[in-house]
Short mmCIF file of C-alpha atoms in Angstrom, two decimals:
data_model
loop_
_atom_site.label_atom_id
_atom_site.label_comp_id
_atom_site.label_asym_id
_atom_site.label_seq_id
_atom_site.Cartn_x
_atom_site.Cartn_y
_atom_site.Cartn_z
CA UNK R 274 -2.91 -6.82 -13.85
CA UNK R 275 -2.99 -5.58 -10.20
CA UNK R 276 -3.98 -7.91 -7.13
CA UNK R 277 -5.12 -6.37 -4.20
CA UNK R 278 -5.67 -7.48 -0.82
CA UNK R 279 -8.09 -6.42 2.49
CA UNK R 280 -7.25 -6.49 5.41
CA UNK R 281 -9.49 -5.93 8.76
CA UNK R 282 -8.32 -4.07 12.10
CA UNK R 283 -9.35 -2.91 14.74
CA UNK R 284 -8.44 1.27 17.05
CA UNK R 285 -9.56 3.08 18.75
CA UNK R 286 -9.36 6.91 20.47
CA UNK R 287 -10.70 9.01 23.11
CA UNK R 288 -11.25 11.97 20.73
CA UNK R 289 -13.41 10.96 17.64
CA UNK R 290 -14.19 8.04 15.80
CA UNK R 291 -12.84 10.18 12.82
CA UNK R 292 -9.32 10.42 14.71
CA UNK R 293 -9.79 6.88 15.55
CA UNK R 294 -10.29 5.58 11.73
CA UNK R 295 -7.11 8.26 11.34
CA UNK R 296 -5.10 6.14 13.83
CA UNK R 297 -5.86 3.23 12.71
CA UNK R 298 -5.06 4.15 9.13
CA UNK R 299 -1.66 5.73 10.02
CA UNK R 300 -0.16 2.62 12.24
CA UNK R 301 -1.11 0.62 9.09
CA UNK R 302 0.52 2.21 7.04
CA UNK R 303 3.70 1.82 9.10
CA UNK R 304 4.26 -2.00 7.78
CA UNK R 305 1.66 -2.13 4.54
CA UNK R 306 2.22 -0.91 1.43
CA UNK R 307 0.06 0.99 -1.20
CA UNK R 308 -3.16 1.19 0.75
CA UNK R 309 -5.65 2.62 -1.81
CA UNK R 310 -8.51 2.57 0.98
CA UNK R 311 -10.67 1.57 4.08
CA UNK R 312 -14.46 1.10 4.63
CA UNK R 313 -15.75 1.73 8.03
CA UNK R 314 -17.13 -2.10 9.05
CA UNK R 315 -17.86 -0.94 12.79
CA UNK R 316 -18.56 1.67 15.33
CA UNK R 317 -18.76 0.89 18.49
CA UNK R 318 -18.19 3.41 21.89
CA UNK R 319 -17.20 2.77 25.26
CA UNK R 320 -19.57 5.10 27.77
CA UNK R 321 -19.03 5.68 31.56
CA UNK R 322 -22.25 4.93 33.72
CA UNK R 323 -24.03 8.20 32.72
CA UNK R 324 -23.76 7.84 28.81
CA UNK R 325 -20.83 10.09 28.45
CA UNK R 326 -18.31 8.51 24.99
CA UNK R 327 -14.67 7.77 26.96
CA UNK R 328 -13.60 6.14 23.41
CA UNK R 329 -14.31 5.81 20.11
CA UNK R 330 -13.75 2.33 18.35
CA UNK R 331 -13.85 1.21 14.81
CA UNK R 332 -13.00 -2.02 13.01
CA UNK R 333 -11.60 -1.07 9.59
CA UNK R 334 -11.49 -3.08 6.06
CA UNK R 335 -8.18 -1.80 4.67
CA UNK R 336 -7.12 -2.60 0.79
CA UNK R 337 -3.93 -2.11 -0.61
CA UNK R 338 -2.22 -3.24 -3.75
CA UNK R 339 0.18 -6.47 -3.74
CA UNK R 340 3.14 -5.87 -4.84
#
């Protein structure tokens, strides 16, 4: 019988809310083990005054298998 666990975090990055989720997933990954996957909770973008994206953000649901 497997247990799994989710966690939620939040990155972010100046190119795509695709590299962002990428990011986020990668720096996870650094101190969890046997992610199996993420859901997108949150998008959320940071403009300048004319409307222009500067950064993507997401806040991620990540689940992984306990060990």
């Amino acid at each position: 019988m497997s247990v799994a666990k989710v966690i939620e975090l939040n990155a972010a990055s100046t190119t795509s809310m695709e590299d962002a989720v990428k990011h986020g997933l990668k720096k996870c990954a650094e101190s969890v083990k046997n992610i199996k996957g993420a859901w997108v909770n949150e998008i959320k973008v940071v403009t300048d005054e004319g409307g222009n994206v500067q950064e993507w953000r997401v806040n991620l649901r990540v689940s992984f298998v306990v060990e």
